[in-house]
Coordinates of N, CA and C in Angstrom, one line a residue:
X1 N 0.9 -1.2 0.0 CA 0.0 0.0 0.0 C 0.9 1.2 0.0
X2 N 1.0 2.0 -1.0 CA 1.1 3.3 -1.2 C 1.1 4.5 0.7
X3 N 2.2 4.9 0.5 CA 2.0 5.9 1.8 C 1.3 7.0 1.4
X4 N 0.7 7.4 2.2 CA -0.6 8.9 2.0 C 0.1 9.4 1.5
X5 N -0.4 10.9 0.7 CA 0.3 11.8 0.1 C 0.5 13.2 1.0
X6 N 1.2 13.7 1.2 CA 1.9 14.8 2.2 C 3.0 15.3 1.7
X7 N 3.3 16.5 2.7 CA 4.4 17.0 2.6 C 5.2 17.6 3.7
X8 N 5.4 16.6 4.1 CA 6.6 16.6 5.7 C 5.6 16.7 7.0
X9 N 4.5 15.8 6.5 CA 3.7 15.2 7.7 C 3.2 13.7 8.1
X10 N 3.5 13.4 9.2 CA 3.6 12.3 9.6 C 2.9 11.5 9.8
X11 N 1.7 11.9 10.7 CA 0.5 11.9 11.5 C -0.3 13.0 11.5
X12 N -1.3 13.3 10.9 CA -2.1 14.4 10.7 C -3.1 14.3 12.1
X13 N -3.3 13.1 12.6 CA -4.0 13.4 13.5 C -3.6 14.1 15.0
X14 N -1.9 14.1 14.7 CA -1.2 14.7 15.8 C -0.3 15.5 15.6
X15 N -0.9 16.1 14.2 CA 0.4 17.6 14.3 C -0.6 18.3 13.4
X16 N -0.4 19.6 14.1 CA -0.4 21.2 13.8 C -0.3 20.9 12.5
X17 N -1.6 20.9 11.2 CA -1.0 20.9 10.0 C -2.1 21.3 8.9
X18 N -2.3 21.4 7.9 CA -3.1 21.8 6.9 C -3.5 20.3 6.1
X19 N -4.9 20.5 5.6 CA -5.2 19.3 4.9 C -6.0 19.7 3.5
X20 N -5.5 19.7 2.6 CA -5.9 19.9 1.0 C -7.1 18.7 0.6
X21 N -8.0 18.7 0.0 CA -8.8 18.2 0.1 C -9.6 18.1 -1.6
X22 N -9.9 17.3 -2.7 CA -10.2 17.6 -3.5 C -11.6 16.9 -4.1
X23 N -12.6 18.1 -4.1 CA -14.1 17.4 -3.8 C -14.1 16.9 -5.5
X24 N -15.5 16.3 -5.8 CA -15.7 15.8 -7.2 C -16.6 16.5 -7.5
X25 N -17.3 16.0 -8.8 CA -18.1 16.1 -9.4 C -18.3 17.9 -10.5
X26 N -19.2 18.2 -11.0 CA -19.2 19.3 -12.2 C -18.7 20.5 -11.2
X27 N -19.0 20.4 -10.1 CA -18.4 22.2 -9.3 C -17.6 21.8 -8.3
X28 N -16.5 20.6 -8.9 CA -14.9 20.4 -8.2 C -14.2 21.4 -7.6
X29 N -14.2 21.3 -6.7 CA -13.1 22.4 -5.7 C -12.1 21.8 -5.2
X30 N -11.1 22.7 -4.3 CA -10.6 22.2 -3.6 C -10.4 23.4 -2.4
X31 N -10.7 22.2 -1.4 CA -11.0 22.9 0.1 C -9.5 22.6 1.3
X32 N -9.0 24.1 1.5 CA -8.0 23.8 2.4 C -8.5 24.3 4.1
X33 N -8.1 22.9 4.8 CA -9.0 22.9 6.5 C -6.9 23.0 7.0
X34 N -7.6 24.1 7.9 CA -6.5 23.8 8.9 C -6.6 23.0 10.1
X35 N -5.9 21.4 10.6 CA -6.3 21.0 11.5 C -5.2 21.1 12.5
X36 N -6.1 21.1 13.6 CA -5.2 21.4 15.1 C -5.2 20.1 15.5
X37 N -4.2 19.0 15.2 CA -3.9 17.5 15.4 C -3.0 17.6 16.7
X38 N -3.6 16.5 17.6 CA -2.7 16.7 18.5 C -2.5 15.2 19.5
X39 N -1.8 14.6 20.0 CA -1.5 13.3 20.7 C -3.6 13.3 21.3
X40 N -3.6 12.1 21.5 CA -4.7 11.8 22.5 C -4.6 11.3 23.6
X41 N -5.4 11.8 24.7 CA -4.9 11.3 26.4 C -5.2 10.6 26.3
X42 N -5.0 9.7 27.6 CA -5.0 8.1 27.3 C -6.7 8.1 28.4
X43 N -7.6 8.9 27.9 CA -8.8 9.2 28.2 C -9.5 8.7 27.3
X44 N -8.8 8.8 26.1 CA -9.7 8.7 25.2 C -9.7 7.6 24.2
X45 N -11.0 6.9 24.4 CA -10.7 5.7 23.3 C -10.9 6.2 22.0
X46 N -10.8 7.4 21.4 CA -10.9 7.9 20.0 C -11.1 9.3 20.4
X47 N -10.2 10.2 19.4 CA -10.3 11.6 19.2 C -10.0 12.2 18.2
X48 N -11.0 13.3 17.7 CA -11.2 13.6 16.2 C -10.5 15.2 16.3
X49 N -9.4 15.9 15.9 CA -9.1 16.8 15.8 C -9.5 18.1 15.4
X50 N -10.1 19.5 16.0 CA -10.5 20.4 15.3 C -9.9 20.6 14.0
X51 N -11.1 21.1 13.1 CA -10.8 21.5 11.7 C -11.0 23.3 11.4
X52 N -10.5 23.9 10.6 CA -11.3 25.0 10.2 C -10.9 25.1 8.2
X53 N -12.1 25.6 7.8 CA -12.2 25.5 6.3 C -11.4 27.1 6.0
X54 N -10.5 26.8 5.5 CA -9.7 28.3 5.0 C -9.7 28.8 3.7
X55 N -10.7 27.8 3.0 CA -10.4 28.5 1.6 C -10.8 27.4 0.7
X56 N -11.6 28.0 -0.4 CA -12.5 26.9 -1.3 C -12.0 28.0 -2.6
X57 N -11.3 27.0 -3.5 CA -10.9 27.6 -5.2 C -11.5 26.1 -5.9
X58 N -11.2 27.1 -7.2 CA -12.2 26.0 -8.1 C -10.8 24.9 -8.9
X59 N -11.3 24.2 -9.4 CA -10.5 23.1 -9.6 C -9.2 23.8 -11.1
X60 N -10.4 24.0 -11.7 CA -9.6 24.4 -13.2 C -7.8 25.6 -12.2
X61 N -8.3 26.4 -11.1 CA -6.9 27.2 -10.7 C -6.4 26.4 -9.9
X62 N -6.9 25.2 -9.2 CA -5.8 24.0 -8.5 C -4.8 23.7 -9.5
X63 N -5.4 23.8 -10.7 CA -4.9 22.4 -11.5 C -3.5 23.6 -12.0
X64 N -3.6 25.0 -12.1 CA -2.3 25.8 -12.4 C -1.4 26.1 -11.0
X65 N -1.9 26.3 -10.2 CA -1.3 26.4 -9.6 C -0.9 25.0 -8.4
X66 N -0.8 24.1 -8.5 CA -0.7 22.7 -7.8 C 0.7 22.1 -8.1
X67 N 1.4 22.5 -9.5 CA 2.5 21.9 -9.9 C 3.8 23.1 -9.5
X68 N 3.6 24.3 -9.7 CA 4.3 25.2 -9.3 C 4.6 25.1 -7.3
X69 N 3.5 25.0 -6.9 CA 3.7 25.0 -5.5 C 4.2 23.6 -5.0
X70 N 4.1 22.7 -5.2 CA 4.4 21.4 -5.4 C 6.4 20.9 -5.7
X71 N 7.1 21.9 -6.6 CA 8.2 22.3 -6.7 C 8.7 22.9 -6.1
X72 N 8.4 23.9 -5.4 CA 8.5 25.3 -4.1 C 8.8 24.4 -2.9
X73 N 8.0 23.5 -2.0 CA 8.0 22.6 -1.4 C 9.0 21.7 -1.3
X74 N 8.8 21.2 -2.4 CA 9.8 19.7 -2.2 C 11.4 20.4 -2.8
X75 N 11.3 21.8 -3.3 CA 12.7 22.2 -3.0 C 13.2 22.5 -1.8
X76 N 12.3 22.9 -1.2 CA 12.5 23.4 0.8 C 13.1 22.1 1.4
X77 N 12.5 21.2 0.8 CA 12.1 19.5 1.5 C 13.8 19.0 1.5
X78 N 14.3 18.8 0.1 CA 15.5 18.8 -0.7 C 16.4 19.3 0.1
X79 N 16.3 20.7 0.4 CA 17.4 21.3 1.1 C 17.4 20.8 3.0
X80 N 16.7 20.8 3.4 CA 16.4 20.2 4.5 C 16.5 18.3 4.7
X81 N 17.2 17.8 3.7 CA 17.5 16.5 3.7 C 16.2 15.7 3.8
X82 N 14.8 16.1 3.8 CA 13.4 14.9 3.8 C 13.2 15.0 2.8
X83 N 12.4 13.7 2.7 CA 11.5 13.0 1.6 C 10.9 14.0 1.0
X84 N 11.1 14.0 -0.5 CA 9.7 15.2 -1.1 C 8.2 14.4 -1.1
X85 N 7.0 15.3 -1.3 CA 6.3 14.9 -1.1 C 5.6 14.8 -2.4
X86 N 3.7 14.8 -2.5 CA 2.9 14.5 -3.4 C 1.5 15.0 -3.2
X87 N 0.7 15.5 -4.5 CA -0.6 15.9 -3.8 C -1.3 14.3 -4.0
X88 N -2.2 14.4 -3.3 CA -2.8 13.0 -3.5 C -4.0 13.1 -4.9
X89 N -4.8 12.2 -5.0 CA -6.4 12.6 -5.7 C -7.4 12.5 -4.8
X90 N -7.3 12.6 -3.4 CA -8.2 12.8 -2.9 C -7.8 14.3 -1.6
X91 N -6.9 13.5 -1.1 CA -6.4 14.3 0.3 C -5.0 14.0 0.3
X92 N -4.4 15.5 0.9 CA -3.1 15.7 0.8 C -2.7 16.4 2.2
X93 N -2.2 16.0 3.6 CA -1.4 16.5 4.5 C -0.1 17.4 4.0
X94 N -0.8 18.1 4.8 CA 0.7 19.1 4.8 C 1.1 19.6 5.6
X95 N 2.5 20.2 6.0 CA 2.7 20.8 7.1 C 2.4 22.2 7.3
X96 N 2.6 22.6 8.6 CA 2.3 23.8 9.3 C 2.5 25.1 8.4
X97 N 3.6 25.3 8.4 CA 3.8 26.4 7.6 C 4.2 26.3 6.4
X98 N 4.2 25.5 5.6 CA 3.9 25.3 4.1 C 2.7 24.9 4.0
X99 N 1.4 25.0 4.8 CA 0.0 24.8 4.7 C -0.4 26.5 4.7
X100 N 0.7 27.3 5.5 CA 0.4 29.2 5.7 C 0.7 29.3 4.3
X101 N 1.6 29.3 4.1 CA 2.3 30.3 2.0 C 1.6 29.2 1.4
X102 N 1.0 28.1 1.5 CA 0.1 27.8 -0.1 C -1.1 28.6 0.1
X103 N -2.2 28.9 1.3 CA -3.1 29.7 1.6 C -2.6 31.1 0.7
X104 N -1.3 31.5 1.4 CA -1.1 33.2 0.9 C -1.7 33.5 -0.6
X105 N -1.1 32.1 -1.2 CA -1.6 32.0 -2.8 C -2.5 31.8 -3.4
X106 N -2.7 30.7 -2.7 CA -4.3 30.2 -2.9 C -5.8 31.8 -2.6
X107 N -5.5 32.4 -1.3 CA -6.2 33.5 -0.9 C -6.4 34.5 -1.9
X108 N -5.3 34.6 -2.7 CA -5.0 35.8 -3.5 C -5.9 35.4 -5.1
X109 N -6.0 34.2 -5.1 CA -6.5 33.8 -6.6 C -7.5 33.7 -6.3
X110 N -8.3 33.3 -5.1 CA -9.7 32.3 -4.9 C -11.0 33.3 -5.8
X111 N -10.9 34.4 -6.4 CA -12.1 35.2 -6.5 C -12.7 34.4 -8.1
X112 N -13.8 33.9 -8.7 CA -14.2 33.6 -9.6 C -13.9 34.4 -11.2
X113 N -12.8 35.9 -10.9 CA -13.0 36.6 -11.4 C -11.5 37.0 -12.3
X114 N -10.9 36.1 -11.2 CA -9.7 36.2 -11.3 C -9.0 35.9 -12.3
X115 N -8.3 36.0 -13.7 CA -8.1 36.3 -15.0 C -6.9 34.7 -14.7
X116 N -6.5 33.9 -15.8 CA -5.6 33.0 -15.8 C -4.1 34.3 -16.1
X117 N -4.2 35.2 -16.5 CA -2.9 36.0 -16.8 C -2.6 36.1 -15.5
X118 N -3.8 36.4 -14.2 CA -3.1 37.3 -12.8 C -2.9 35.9 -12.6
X119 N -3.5 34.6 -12.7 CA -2.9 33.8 -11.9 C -1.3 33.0 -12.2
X120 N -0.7 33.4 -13.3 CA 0.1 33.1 -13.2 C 1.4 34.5 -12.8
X121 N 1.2 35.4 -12.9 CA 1.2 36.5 -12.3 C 1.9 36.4 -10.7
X122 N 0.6 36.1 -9.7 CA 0.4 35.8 -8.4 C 1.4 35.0 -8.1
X123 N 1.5 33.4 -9.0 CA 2.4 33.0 -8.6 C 3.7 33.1 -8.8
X124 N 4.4 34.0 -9.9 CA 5.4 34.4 -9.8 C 5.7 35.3 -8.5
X125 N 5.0 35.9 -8.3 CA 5.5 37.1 -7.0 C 5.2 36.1 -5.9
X126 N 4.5 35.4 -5.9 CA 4.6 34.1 -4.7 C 5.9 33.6 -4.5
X127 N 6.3 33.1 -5.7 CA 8.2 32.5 -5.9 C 8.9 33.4 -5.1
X128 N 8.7 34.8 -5.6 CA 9.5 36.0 -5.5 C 9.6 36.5 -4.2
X129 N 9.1 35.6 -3.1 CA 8.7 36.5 -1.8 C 9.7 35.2 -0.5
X130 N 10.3 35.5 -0.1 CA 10.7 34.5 1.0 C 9.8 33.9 1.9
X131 N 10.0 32.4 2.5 CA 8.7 32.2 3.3 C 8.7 32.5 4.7
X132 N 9.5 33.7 5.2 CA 8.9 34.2 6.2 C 7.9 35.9 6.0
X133 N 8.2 36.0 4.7 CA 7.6 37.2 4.1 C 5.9 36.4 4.1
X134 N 5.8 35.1 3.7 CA 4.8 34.3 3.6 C 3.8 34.6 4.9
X135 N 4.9 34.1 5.7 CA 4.1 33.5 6.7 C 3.8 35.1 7.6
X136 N 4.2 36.1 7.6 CA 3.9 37.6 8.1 C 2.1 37.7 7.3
X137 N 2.5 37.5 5.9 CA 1.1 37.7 5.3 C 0.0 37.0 5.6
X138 N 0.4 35.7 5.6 CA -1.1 34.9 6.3 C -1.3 35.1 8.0
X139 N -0.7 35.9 9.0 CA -1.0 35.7 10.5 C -1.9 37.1 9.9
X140 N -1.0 38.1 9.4 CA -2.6 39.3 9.0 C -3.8 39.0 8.4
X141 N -3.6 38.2 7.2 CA -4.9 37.5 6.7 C -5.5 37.0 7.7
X142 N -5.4 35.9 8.3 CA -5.8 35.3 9.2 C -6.3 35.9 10.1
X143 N -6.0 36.6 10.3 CA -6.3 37.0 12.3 C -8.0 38.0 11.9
X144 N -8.0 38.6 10.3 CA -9.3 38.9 10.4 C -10.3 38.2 9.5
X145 N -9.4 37.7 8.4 CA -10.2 37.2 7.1 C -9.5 35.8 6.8
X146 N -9.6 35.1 7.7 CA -9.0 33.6 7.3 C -10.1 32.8 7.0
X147 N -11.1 32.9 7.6 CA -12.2 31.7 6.8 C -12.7 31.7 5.6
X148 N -13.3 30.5 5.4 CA -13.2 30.3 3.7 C -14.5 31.4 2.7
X149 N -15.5 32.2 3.7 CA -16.4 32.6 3.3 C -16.1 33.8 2.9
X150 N -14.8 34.2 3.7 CA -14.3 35.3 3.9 C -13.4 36.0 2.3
X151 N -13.7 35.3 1.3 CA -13.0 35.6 0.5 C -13.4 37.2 -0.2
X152 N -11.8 37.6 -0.3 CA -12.2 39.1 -1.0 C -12.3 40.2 -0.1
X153 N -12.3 40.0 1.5 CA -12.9 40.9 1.6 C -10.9 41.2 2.8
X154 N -10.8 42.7 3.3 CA -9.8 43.0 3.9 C -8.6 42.6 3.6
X155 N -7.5 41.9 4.2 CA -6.6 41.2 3.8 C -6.3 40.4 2.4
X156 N -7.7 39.9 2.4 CA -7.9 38.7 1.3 C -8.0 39.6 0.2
X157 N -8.2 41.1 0.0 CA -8.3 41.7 -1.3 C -7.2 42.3 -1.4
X158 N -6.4 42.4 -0.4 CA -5.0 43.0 -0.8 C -4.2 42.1 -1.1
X159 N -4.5 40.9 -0.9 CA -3.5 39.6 -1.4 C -3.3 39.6 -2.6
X160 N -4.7 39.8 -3.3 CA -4.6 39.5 -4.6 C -4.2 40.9 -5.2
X161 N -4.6 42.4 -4.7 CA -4.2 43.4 -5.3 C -2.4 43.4 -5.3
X162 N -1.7 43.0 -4.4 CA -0.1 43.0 -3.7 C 0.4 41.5 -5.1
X163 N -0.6 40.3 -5.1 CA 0.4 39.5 -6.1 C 0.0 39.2 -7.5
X164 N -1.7 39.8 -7.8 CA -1.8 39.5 -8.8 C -1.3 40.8 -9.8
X165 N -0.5 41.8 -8.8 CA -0.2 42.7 -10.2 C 0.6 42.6 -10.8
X166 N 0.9 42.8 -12.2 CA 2.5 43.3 -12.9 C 1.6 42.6 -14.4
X167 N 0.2 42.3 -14.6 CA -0.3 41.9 -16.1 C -0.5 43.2 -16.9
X168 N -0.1 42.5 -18.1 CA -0.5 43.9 -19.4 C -1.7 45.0 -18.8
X169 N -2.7 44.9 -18.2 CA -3.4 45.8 -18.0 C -3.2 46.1 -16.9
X170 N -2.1 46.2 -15.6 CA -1.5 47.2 -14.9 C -0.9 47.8 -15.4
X171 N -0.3 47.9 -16.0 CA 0.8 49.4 -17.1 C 0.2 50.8 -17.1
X172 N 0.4 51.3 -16.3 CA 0.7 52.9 -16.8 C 1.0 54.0 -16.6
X173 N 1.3 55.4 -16.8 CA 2.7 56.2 -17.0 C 1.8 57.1 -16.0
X174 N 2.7 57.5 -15.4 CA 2.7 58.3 -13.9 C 2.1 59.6 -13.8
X175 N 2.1 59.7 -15.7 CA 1.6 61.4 -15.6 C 0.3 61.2 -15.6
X176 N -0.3 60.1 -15.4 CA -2.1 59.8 -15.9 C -2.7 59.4 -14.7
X177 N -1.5 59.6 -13.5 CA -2.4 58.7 -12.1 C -2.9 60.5 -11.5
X178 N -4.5 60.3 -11.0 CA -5.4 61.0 -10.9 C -4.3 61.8 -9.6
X179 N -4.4 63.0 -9.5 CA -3.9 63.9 -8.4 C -2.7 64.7 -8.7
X180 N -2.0 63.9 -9.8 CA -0.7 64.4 -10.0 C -1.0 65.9 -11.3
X181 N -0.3 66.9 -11.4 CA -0.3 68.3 -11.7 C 0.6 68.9 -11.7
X182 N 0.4 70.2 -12.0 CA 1.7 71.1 -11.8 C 1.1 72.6 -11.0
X183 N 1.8 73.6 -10.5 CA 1.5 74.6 -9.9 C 0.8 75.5 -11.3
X184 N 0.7 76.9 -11.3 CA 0.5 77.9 -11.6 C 1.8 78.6 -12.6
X185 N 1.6 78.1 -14.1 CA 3.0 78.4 -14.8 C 3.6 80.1 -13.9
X186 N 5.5 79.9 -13.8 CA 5.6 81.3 -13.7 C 6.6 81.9 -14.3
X187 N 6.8 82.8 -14.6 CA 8.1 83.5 -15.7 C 9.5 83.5 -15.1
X188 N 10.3 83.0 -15.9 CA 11.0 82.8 -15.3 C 12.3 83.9 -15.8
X189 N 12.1 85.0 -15.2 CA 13.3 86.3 -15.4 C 14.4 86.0 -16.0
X190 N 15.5 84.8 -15.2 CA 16.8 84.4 -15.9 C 16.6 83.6 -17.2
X191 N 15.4 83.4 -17.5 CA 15.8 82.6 -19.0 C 15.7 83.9 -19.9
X192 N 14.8 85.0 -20.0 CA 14.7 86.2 -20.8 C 16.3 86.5 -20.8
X193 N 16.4 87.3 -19.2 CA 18.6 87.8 -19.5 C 18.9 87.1 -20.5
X194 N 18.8 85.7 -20.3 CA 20.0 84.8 -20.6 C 19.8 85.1 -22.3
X195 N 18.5 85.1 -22.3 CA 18.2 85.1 -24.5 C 18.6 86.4 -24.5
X196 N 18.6 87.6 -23.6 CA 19.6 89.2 -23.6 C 20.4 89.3 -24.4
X197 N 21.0 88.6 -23.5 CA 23.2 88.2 -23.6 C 23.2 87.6 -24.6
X198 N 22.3 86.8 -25.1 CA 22.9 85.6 -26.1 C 23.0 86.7 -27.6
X199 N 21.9 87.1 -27.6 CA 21.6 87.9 -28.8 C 22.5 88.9 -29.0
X200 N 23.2 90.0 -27.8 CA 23.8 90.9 -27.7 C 25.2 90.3 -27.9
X201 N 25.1 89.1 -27.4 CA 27.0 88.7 -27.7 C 27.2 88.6 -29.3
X202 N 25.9 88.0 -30.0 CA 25.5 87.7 -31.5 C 26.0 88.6 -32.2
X203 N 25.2 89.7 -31.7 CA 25.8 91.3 -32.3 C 26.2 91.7 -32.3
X204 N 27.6 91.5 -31.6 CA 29.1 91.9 -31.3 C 29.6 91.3 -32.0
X205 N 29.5 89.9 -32.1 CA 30.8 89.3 -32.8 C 30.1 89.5 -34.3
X206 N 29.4 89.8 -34.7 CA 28.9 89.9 -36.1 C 29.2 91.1 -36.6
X207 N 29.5 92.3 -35.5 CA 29.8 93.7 -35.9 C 31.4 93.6 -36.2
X208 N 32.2 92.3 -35.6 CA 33.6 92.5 -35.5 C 34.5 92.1 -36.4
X209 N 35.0 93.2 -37.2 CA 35.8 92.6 -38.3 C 36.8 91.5 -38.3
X210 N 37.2 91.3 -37.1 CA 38.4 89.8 -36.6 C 37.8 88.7 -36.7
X211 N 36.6 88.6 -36.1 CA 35.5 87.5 -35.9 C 35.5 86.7 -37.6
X212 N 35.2 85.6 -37.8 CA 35.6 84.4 -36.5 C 37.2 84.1 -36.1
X213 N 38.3 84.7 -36.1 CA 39.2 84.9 -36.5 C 39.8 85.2 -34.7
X214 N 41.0 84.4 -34.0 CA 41.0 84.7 -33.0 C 42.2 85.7 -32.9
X215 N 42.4 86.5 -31.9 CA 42.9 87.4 -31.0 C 44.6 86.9 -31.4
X216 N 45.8 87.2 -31.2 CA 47.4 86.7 -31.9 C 47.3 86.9 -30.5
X217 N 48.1 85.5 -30.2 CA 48.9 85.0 -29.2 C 50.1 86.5 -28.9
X218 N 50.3 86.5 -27.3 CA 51.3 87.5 -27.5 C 52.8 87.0 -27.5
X219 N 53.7 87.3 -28.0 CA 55.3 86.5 -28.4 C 55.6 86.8 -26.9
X220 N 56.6 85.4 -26.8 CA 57.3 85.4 -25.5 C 58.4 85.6 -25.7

């Protein structure tokens, strides 16, 4: 038998960890629960770990973003000397805080609205971000807008405004963002002198018979 599919988790039922989840049928999602797994006293002849639902995206943006995050991971995994891991086809354990930065990503795309340009977008500046830069963004998300109903709104809209931007229709030139202006044109005295002098030097050296002709060195 095949070992569950995870990513540097052991026992889901006793660790601090995220659980990826991938429903069926024509309005396929995929639902990420964070579970608070933890040993059981010896009270208990069975114990079922709190869950919380953090976030429901539709299948078609798992399926782009699943192989990128999937590489991110098992490169961490790689450098840290453990086993890489695997999404499963049904359920996928994951750890703690690579269960926080796939949320960051995941949070930022989840809107139905969301263009396949920003989503690949997102996840480049996802790549581009360290994962303790990660994990700063999901305790803010979190602490007001972590649940899965919660999409879009506070935190969850800056996610996406902070990584889905840098596509062709963000572009544009500084002089067209609303507020920016200039004062009250005003004359500017030294440029007139200066066209003075220029003219008057004109009409010296054009009155002078030596011109263009320079001045004889004096003999030493």
């Amino acid at each position: 038998m095949a070992p569950p599919a995870n990513f540097d988790v052991a026992d889901i039922y006793q660790e601090h960890s995220y659980l990826v989840r991938l429903t069926k049928g024509r309005d396929a999602k995929v639902q990420v629960f964070e579970v608070f797994g933890r040993p059981p006293t010896e009270r208990e002849p069975q114990w079922a770990p709190e869950t919380i639902l953090r976030c429901e995206v539709a299948r078609e943006v798992w399926d782009v973003i699943s192989p990128e995050a999937r590489a991110e991971l098992n490169r961490r995994l790689k450098t840290e000397g453990k086993p890489v891991g695997r999404w499963g086809a049904d359920e996928t354990a994951v750890q703690r805080l690579f269960g926080k930065e796939l949320l960051v990503l995941l949070w930022a795309v989840e809107l139905p609205d969301v263009k396949e340009e920003e989503i690949v977008v997102a996840i480049r500046n996802w790549l581009g971000l360290k994962p303790e830069e990660r994990w700063w963004l999901y305790t803010m998300t979190a602490a007001a807008t972590g649940l899965a109903h919660q999409s879009g709104l506070g935190w969850r809209g800056a996610l996406r405004q902070a990584l889905c931007f840098g596509t062709r229709s963000d572009t544009f030139h500084l002089g067209a963002v609303t507020g920016r202006g200039t004062l009250e044109p005003k004359v500017n005295e030294a440029f007139g002198e200066q066209k003075r002098k220029s003219a008057k030097l004109k009409s010296k050296k054009s009155d002078d018979p030596s011109f263009p002709f320079a001045a004889p060195l004096p003999a030493e």
